[in-house]
mmCIF file of C-alpha atoms and ligand atoms in Angstrom:
data_model
loop_
_atom_site.group_PDB
_atom_site.id
_atom_site.type_symbol
_atom_site.label_atom_id
_atom_site.label_comp_id
_atom_site.label_asym_id
_atom_site.label_seq_id
_atom_site.Cartn_x
_atom_site.Cartn_y
_atom_site.Cartn_z
ATOM 1 C CA UNK D 1 -76.716 -128.659 11.206
ATOM 2 C CA UNK D 2 -77.968 -127.563 8.060
ATOM 3 C CA UNK D 3 -81.257 -128.481 6.128
ATOM 4 C CA UNK D 4 -82.749 -127.756 2.909
ATOM 5 C CA UNK D 5 -86.697 -128.306 3.118
ATOM 6 C CA UNK D 6 -87.943 -128.995 -0.633
ATOM 7 C CA UNK D 7 -90.940 -129.348 -2.180
ATOM 8 C CA UNK D 8 -93.981 -127.424 -4.321
ATOM 9 C CA UNK D 9 -95.341 -124.557 -3.266
ATOM 10 C CA UNK D 10 -98.124 -125.756 -0.430
ATOM 11 C CA UNK D 11 -96.556 -128.781 0.574
ATOM 12 C CA UNK D 12 -96.274 -127.796 3.819
ATOM 13 C CA UNK D 13 -92.181 -126.604 3.824
ATOM 14 C CA UNK D 14 -93.331 -123.813 5.969
ATOM 15 C CA UNK D 15 -95.342 -125.522 8.550
ATOM 16 C CA UNK D 16 -92.474 -128.301 8.947
ATOM 17 C CA UNK D 17 -89.943 -125.364 9.062
ATOM 18 C CA UNK D 18 -91.665 -124.067 12.255
ATOM 19 C CA UNK D 19 -91.775 -127.315 13.731
ATOM 20 C CA UNK D 20 -87.802 -127.973 13.084
ATOM 21 C CA UNK D 21 -87.139 -124.152 14.667
ATOM 22 C CA UNK D 22 -89.226 -124.794 17.579
ATOM 23 C CA UNK D 23 -87.960 -128.103 18.564
ATOM 24 C CA UNK D 24 -84.430 -128.163 17.620
ATOM 25 C CA UNK D 25 -83.231 -124.255 17.389
ATOM 26 C CA UNK D 26 -82.667 -123.895 13.798
ATOM 27 C CA UNK D 27 -82.923 -120.687 12.591
ATOM 28 C CA UNK D 28 -85.531 -120.664 9.349
ATOM 29 C CA UNK D 29 -84.060 -119.096 6.234
ATOM 30 C CA UNK D 30 -87.747 -118.782 3.881
ATOM 31 C CA UNK D 31 -86.148 -116.728 0.972
ATOM 32 C CA UNK D 32 -90.202 -116.235 -0.015
ATOM 33 C CA UNK D 33 -90.901 -114.740 3.685
ATOM 34 C CA UNK D 34 -87.481 -112.057 3.183
ATOM 35 C CA UNK D 35 -88.961 -111.323 -0.174
ATOM 36 C CA UNK D 36 -92.582 -110.393 0.823
ATOM 37 C CA UNK D 37 -90.275 -107.885 3.295
ATOM 38 C CA UNK D 38 -88.367 -106.608 1.018
ATOM 39 C CA UNK D 39 -91.409 -105.665 -1.198
ATOM 40 C CA UNK D 40 -93.275 -104.361 2.202
ATOM 41 C CA UNK D 41 -90.443 -102.452 2.771
ATOM 42 C CA UNK D 42 -90.113 -101.188 -0.694
ATOM 43 C CA UNK D 43 -86.265 -101.527 -0.718
ATOM 44 C CA UNK D 44 -84.643 -102.105 -4.253
ATOM 45 C CA UNK D 45 -84.888 -106.133 -4.020
ATOM 46 C CA UNK D 46 -88.585 -105.633 -3.132
ATOM 47 C CA UNK D 47 -89.177 -103.581 -6.084
ATOM 48 C CA UNK D 48 -87.466 -105.806 -8.506
ATOM 49 C CA UNK D 49 -89.162 -108.632 -6.958
ATOM 50 C CA UNK D 50 -93.034 -107.637 -7.005
ATOM 51 C CA UNK D 51 -94.039 -108.032 -10.212
ATOM 52 C CA UNK D 52 -92.611 -111.469 -10.741
ATOM 53 C CA UNK D 53 -93.949 -112.726 -7.542
ATOM 54 C CA UNK D 54 -97.464 -111.613 -8.075
ATOM 55 C CA UNK D 55 -97.408 -113.330 -10.965
ATOM 56 C CA UNK D 56 -96.240 -116.470 -9.784
ATOM 57 C CA UNK D 57 -92.411 -116.633 -11.201
ATOM 58 C CA UNK D 58 -89.271 -117.305 -9.869
ATOM 59 C CA UNK D 59 -86.851 -114.310 -9.030
ATOM 60 C CA UNK D 60 -83.600 -114.333 -10.433
ATOM 61 C CA UNK D 61 -80.892 -116.405 -8.959
ATOM 62 C CA UNK D 62 -78.393 -113.409 -8.149
ATOM 63 C CA UNK D 63 -80.991 -111.568 -6.154
ATOM 64 C CA UNK D 64 -82.039 -114.911 -4.011
ATOM 65 C CA UNK D 65 -78.234 -115.726 -3.804
ATOM 66 C CA UNK D 66 -77.386 -112.522 -2.435
ATOM 67 C CA UNK D 67 -80.323 -112.678 0.174
ATOM 68 C CA UNK D 68 -79.286 -115.672 1.778
ATOM 69 C CA UNK D 69 -75.295 -115.076 1.108
ATOM 70 C CA UNK D 70 -76.170 -111.999 3.383
ATOM 71 C CA UNK D 71 -78.201 -113.411 6.045
ATOM 72 C CA UNK D 72 -75.889 -116.905 6.855
ATOM 73 C CA UNK D 73 -73.586 -114.711 7.847
ATOM 74 C CA UNK D 74 -75.517 -113.436 11.138
ATOM 75 C CA UNK D 75 -74.120 -115.105 14.095
ATOM 76 C CA UNK D 76 -77.768 -116.460 15.211
ATOM 77 C CA UNK D 77 -77.148 -118.945 12.107
ATOM 78 C CA UNK D 78 -74.424 -120.558 13.844
ATOM 79 C CA UNK D 79 -76.745 -122.912 15.684
ATOM 80 C CA UNK D 80 -77.695 -124.268 12.186
ATOM 81 C CA UNK D 81 -80.244 -123.378 9.315
ATOM 82 C CA UNK D 82 -83.512 -124.789 7.833
ATOM 83 C CA UNK D 83 -83.511 -123.423 4.190
ATOM 84 C CA UNK D 84 -87.333 -123.319 3.563
ATOM 85 C CA UNK D 85 -87.938 -122.379 -0.100
ATOM 86 C CA UNK D 86 -84.439 -122.132 -1.003
ATOM 87 C CA UNK D 87 -82.600 -123.274 -3.310
ATOM 88 C CA UNK D 88 -84.939 -123.114 -6.089
ATOM 89 C CA UNK D 89 -82.571 -123.895 -8.536
ATOM 90 C CA UNK D 90 -79.829 -125.791 -9.534
ATOM 91 C CA UNK D 91 -77.623 -122.359 -9.666
ATOM 92 C CA UNK D 92 -78.857 -122.084 -6.473
ATOM 93 C CA UNK D 93 -78.087 -125.095 -4.850
ATOM 94 C CA UNK D 94 -74.612 -125.105 -6.229
ATOM 95 C CA UNK D 95 -74.150 -121.650 -4.975
ATOM 96 C CA UNK D 96 -75.758 -122.682 -1.568
ATOM 97 C CA UNK D 97 -73.004 -125.398 -1.847
ATOM 98 C CA UNK D 98 -70.008 -122.826 -1.894
ATOM 99 C CA UNK D 99 -71.522 -120.318 0.286
ATOM 100 C CA UNK D 100 -71.416 -123.447 2.903
ATOM 101 C CA UNK D 101 -67.936 -124.566 2.041
ATOM 102 C CA UNK D 102 -66.384 -121.196 2.478
ATOM 103 C CA UNK D 103 -67.798 -121.143 6.343
ATOM 104 C CA UNK D 104 -66.286 -124.465 6.727
ATOM 105 C CA UNK D 105 -69.998 -125.891 6.847
ATOM 106 C CA UNK D 106 -72.101 -128.761 5.000
ATOM 107 C CA UNK D 107 -75.483 -129.374 4.139
ATOM 108 C CA UNK D 108 -76.296 -132.588 6.232
ATOM 109 C CA UNK D 109 -79.791 -133.708 4.701
ATOM 110 C CA UNK D 110 -82.479 -132.239 1.911
ATOM 111 C CA UNK D 111 -85.806 -132.828 3.012
ATOM 112 C CA UNK D 112 -88.544 -133.741 -0.143
ATOM 113 C CA UNK D 113 -92.455 -132.935 1.270
ATOM 114 C CA UNK D 114 -94.146 -135.203 -1.722
ATOM 115 C CA UNK D 115 -97.529 -134.251 -2.482
ATOM 116 C CA UNK D 116 -100.599 -134.516 -5.252
ATOM 117 C CA UNK D 117 -100.768 -131.457 -7.797
ATOM 118 C CA UNK D 118 -104.642 -131.607 -7.340
ATOM 119 C CA UNK D 119 -104.474 -131.761 -3.621
ATOM 120 C CA UNK D 120 -101.699 -129.047 -3.809
ATOM 121 C CA UNK D 121 -103.890 -126.184 -5.889
ATOM 122 C CA UNK D 122 -107.012 -127.222 -3.355
ATOM 123 C CA UNK D 123 -104.601 -126.641 -0.096
ATOM 124 C CA UNK D 124 -102.892 -123.051 -1.725
ATOM 125 C CA UNK D 125 -106.252 -121.781 -2.710
ATOM 126 C CA UNK D 126 -107.857 -122.217 0.816
ATOM 127 C CA UNK D 127 -104.625 -120.988 2.697
ATOM 128 C CA UNK D 128 -104.951 -117.704 4.796
ATOM 129 C CA UNK D 129 -102.722 -116.002 7.252
ATOM 130 C CA UNK D 130 -103.098 -114.241 10.263
ATOM 131 C CA UNK D 131 -101.961 -110.383 9.971
ATOM 132 C CA UNK D 132 -100.825 -110.088 13.055
ATOM 133 C CA UNK D 133 -98.111 -112.797 13.445
ATOM 134 C CA UNK D 134 -98.121 -114.274 10.056
ATOM 135 C CA UNK D 135 -99.216 -117.543 11.218
ATOM 136 C CA UNK D 136 -100.361 -119.666 8.144
ATOM 137 C CA UNK D 137 -103.350 -121.971 7.972
ATOM 138 C CA UNK D 138 -105.584 -123.373 5.180
ATOM 139 C CA UNK D 139 -109.122 -124.394 5.222
ATOM 140 C CA UNK D 140 -108.705 -127.890 4.474
ATOM 141 C CA UNK D 141 -106.374 -129.317 6.970
ATOM 142 C CA UNK D 142 -104.864 -126.598 8.984
ATOM 143 C CA UNK D 143 -108.145 -124.730 9.995
ATOM 144 C CA UNK D 144 -107.575 -122.331 13.248
ATOM 145 C CA UNK D 145 -108.788 -124.283 16.381
ATOM 146 C CA UNK D 146 -111.464 -121.332 16.962
ATOM 147 C CA UNK D 147 -113.084 -120.106 13.763
ATOM 148 C CA UNK D 148 -111.742 -116.508 12.717
ATOM 149 C CA UNK D 149 -109.513 -116.835 15.413
ATOM 150 C CA UNK D 150 -105.577 -117.329 15.284
ATOM 151 C CA UNK D 151 -104.123 -120.345 16.957
ATOM 152 C CA UNK D 152 -100.835 -118.363 17.880
ATOM 153 C CA UNK D 153 -101.599 -115.015 18.618
ATOM 154 C CA UNK D 154 -105.506 -114.513 18.890
ATOM 155 C CA UNK D 155 -105.348 -112.629 16.128
ATOM 156 C CA UNK D 156 -108.727 -111.719 14.142
ATOM 157 C CA UNK D 157 -107.429 -110.574 10.974
ATOM 158 C CA UNK D 158 -106.401 -112.145 7.830
ATOM 159 C CA UNK D 159 -105.322 -112.089 4.533
ATOM 160 C CA UNK D 160 -104.522 -114.144 1.302
ATOM 161 C CA UNK D 161 -101.467 -113.848 -0.591
ATOM 162 C CA UNK D 162 -101.807 -112.434 -3.573
ATOM 163 C CA UNK D 163 -100.202 -115.180 -5.365
ATOM 164 C CA UNK D 164 -102.160 -117.898 -3.928
ATOM 165 C CA UNK D 165 -104.969 -118.015 -6.727
ATOM 166 C CA UNK D 166 -105.690 -121.480 -8.634
ATOM 167 C CA UNK D 167 -104.351 -119.718 -11.433
ATOM 168 C CA UNK D 168 -101.093 -118.626 -9.920
ATOM 169 C CA UNK D 169 -100.316 -121.598 -8.017
ATOM 170 C CA UNK D 170 -100.387 -123.392 -11.878
ATOM 171 C CA UNK D 171 -97.522 -121.351 -12.889
ATOM 172 C CA UNK D 172 -95.841 -121.793 -9.413
ATOM 173 C CA UNK D 173 -95.917 -125.573 -10.125
ATOM 174 C CA UNK D 174 -94.963 -125.792 -13.721
ATOM 175 C CA UNK D 175 -91.691 -123.165 -12.294
ATOM 176 C CA UNK D 176 -91.618 -125.993 -9.564
ATOM 177 C CA UNK D 177 -91.396 -129.206 -12.014
ATOM 178 C CA UNK D 178 -89.073 -126.725 -14.765
ATOM 179 C CA UNK D 179 -86.628 -125.703 -12.180
ATOM 180 C CA UNK D 180 -86.504 -127.057 -9.016
ATOM 181 C CA UNK D 181 -87.846 -130.713 -9.455
ATOM 182 C CA UNK D 182 -83.927 -131.105 -10.901
ATOM 183 C CA UNK D 183 -82.835 -130.548 -7.363
ATOM 184 C CA UNK D 184 -84.166 -133.953 -6.512
ATOM 185 C CA UNK D 185 -81.884 -135.890 -8.707
ATOM 186 C CA UNK D 186 -79.100 -133.336 -7.408
ATOM 187 C CA UNK D 187 -79.294 -134.203 -3.593
ATOM 188 C CA UNK D 188 -80.112 -137.874 -4.384
ATOM 189 C CA UNK D 189 -76.978 -138.340 -6.237
ATOM 190 C CA UNK D 190 -74.697 -136.701 -3.306
ATOM 191 C CA UNK D 191 -76.864 -139.188 -0.943
ATOM 192 C CA UNK D 192 -78.560 -136.215 1.143
ATOM 193 C CA UNK D 193 -82.241 -137.012 0.177
ATOM 194 C CA UNK D 194 -84.519 -138.048 2.427
ATOM 195 C CA UNK D 195 -87.924 -138.213 1.098
ATOM 196 C CA UNK D 196 -91.561 -137.691 2.975
ATOM 197 C CA UNK D 197 -95.029 -138.000 2.281
ATOM 198 C CA UNK D 198 -96.018 -134.523 2.780
ATOM 199 C CA UNK D 199 -99.768 -135.744 2.048
ATOM 200 C CA UNK D 200 -99.963 -137.252 5.732
ATOM 201 C CA UNK D 201 -101.597 -135.051 8.515
ATOM 202 C CA UNK D 202 -98.846 -132.571 8.966
ATOM 203 C CA UNK D 203 -98.296 -133.748 12.545
ATOM 204 C CA UNK D 204 -97.633 -136.978 11.351
ATOM 205 C CA UNK D 205 -94.753 -135.468 9.141
ATOM 206 C CA UNK D 206 -93.461 -133.376 11.931
ATOM 207 C CA UNK D 207 -93.299 -137.298 14.064
ATOM 208 C CA UNK D 208 -91.487 -138.879 10.915
ATOM 209 C CA UNK D 209 -89.260 -135.612 10.678
ATOM 210 C CA UNK D 210 -88.421 -136.212 14.498
ATOM 211 C CA UNK D 211 -87.437 -139.886 13.829
ATOM 212 C CA UNK D 212 -85.443 -138.756 10.991
ATOM 213 C CA UNK D 213 -83.637 -135.841 13.450
ATOM 214 C CA UNK D 214 -82.850 -138.832 15.748
ATOM 215 C CA UNK D 215 -81.523 -141.361 13.536
ATOM 216 C CA UNK D 216 -79.237 -138.501 11.647
ATOM 217 C CA UNK D 217 -77.743 -137.928 16.073
ATOM 218 C CA UNK D 218 -77.356 -141.204 17.083
HETATM 219 P P1 AMP P 301 -92.567 -118.969 -1.332
HETATM 220 O O1 AMP P 301 -93.222 -118.502 0.131
HETATM 221 O O2 AMP P 301 -91.731 -119.901 -0.889
HETATM 222 O O3 AMP P 301 -93.675 -119.573 -1.689
HETATM 223 O O4 AMP P 301 -92.567 -117.652 -2.447
HETATM 224 C C1 AMP P 301 -93.147 -117.116 -2.611
HETATM 225 C C2 AMP P 301 -92.243 -116.214 -4.056
HETATM 226 O O5 AMP P 301 -90.874 -115.751 -3.683
HETATM 227 C C3 AMP P 301 -92.165 -117.247 -5.224
HETATM 228 O O6 AMP P 301 -93.118 -117.785 -5.579
HETATM 229 C C4 AMP P 301 -90.988 -117.015 -5.788
HETATM 230 O O7 AMP P 301 -91.423 -115.793 -6.587
HETATM 231 C C5 AMP P 301 -90.114 -116.228 -4.822
HETATM 232 N N1 AMP P 301 -89.279 -116.902 -4.146
HETATM 233 C C6 AMP P 301 -89.005 -117.341 -3.407
HETATM 234 N N2 AMP P 301 -88.053 -118.186 -2.844
HETATM 235 C C7 AMP P 301 -87.312 -118.073 -4.205
HETATM 236 C C8 AMP P 301 -86.300 -118.698 -4.772
HETATM 237 N N3 AMP P 301 -84.920 -119.482 -4.174
HETATM 238 N N4 AMP P 301 -85.882 -118.215 -5.987
HETATM 239 C C9 AMP P 301 -86.676 -117.665 -6.896
HETATM 240 N N5 AMP P 301 -87.526 -117.346 -6.478
HETATM 241 C C10 AMP P 301 -88.181 -117.175 -4.959
#
């Protein structure tokens, strides 16, 4: 099964992708994570992407499509993929259709997480990441259980993403409405779109996804 998670930054795509990975064994392909790794490793792609990412803009389609094309060839992807943060433009969506079709695969479902802009800005501005394992938290609705200690690995060092400031979130939201939100109509027209209330507590969203998965398997 292949799924796409779509929604503005901070909608909970990464959290729900993690849920789908741990519960159903999907491989999570997050273009944001892949690009951040490329920036950290100082690769050619990383150098091209870093300034754009810091400004909260969209990395060119060809770069992102290239990263995904290379990654979905890996054998671990055969068991099912949850795309997190990809596609983000209609061109990327068309490229994904072509890439999957070339492998005799299809996209089974597109999960939209709907959220309120004001809440999003607050959620993202308070987001922080464990420096040891990369688990993501936020002070509003996903704090660590013990203050200053990562729930996943016990790490005590955290960092904030440089693009998680209120000003850059506004730029990223603009890109979402301009370039990504047309995907909602694109996938609706294909009969693939299922929308969820991303403002609900994260555990409730995960339960709603489980109900959807059960229905799809029936
Ligand atoms: P994310 O972790 O999904 O919020 O992505 C972080 C940043 O990486 C975005 O603000 C973009 O600059 C870049 N990025 C991630 N995925 C894509 C994509 N599919 N297309 C273009 N840029 C992307």
